[in-house]
CSV table of C-alpha atoms in Angstrom, one decimal:
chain,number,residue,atom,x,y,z
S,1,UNK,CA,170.9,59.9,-6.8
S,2,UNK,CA,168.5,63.0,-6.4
S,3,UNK,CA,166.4,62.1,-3.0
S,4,UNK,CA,163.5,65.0,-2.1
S,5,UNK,CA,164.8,65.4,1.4
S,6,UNK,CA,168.8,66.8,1.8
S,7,UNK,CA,171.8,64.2,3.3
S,8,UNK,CA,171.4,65.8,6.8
S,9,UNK,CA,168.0,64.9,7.1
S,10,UNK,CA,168.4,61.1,5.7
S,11,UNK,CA,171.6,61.0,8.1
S,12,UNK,CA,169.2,61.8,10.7
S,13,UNK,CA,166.6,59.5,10.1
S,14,UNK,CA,169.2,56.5,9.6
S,15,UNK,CA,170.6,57.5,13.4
S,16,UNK,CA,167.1,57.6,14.8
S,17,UNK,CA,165.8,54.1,12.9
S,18,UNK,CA,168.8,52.5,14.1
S,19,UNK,CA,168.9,53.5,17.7
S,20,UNK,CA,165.4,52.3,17.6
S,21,UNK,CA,166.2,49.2,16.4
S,22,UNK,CA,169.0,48.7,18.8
S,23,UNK,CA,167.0,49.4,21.8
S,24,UNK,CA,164.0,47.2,20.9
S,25,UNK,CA,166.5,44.3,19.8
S,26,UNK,CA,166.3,41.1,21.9
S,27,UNK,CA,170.0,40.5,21.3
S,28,UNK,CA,171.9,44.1,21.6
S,29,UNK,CA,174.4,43.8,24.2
S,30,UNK,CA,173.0,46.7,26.5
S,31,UNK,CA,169.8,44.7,26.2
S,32,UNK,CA,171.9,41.4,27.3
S,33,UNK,CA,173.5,43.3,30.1
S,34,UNK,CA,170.2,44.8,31.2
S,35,UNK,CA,168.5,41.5,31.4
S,36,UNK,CA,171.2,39.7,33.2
S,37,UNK,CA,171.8,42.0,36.0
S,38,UNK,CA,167.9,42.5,36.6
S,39,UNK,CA,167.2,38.7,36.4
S,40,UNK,CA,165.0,39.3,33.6
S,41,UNK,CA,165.1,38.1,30.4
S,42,UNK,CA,166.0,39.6,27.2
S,43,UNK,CA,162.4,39.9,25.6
S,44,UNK,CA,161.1,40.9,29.2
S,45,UNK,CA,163.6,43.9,29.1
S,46,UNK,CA,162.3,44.8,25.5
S,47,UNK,CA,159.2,44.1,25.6
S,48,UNK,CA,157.9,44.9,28.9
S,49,UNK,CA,160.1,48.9,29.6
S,50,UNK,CA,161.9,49.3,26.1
S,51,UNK,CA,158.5,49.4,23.7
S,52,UNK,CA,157.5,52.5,25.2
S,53,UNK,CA,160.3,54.2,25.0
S,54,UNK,CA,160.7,52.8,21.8
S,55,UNK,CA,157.0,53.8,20.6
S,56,UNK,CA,157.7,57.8,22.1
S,57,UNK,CA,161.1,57.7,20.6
S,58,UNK,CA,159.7,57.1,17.4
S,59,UNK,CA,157.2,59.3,17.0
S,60,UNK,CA,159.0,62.5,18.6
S,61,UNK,CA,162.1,61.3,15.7
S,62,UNK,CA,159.7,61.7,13.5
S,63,UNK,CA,158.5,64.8,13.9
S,64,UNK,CA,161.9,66.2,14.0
S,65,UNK,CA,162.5,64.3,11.1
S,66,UNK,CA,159.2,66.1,9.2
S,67,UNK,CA,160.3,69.6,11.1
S,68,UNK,CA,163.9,69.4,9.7
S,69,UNK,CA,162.6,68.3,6.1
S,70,UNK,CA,160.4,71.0,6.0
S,71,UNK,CA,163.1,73.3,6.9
S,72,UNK,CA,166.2,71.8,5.6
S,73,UNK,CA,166.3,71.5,2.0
C-alpha cells in the first residue's frame, strides 16, 4: 500500500480522530463518570463543555497533522 503521507503521520492522525471521538462519545466511560458525579447527563457533558474542546482539538490536530505531512515524508 503506497499512501502520500509516511506511517508516522497516519499513526498520528488515527491517535487524534480517536481521542476526538472518545471525548465527544455519549457512552465513553470518562464521559459516564463525568456525568454521574456532576448530576448531569451524558449528552449534557458532551454536548454542552466537550464540543468545544472537541471543535479546538480538532482543528489545532489538524494543523499538526498538515505541519508534520509537509515535513515528514
Amino acid at each position: 500500500l503506497n499512501l502520500p503521507f509516511s506511517p508516522a503521520v497516519v499513526a498520528i492522525a488515527l491517535v487524534f480522530g480517536s481521542s476526538i471521538s472518545y471525548m465527544t462519545s455519549p457512552f465513553a466511560g470518562i464521559v459516564l463518570t463525568s456525568a454521574n458525579y456532576l448530576d448531569a447527563t451524558a449528552y449534557q457533558v458532551v454536548l454542552r463543555w466537550n464540543w468545544i474542546f472537541g471543535l479546538l482539538y480538532f482543528f489545532s490536530g489538524s494543523a499538526i497533522i498538515m505541519l508534520l505531512s509537509a515535513f515528514i515524508n
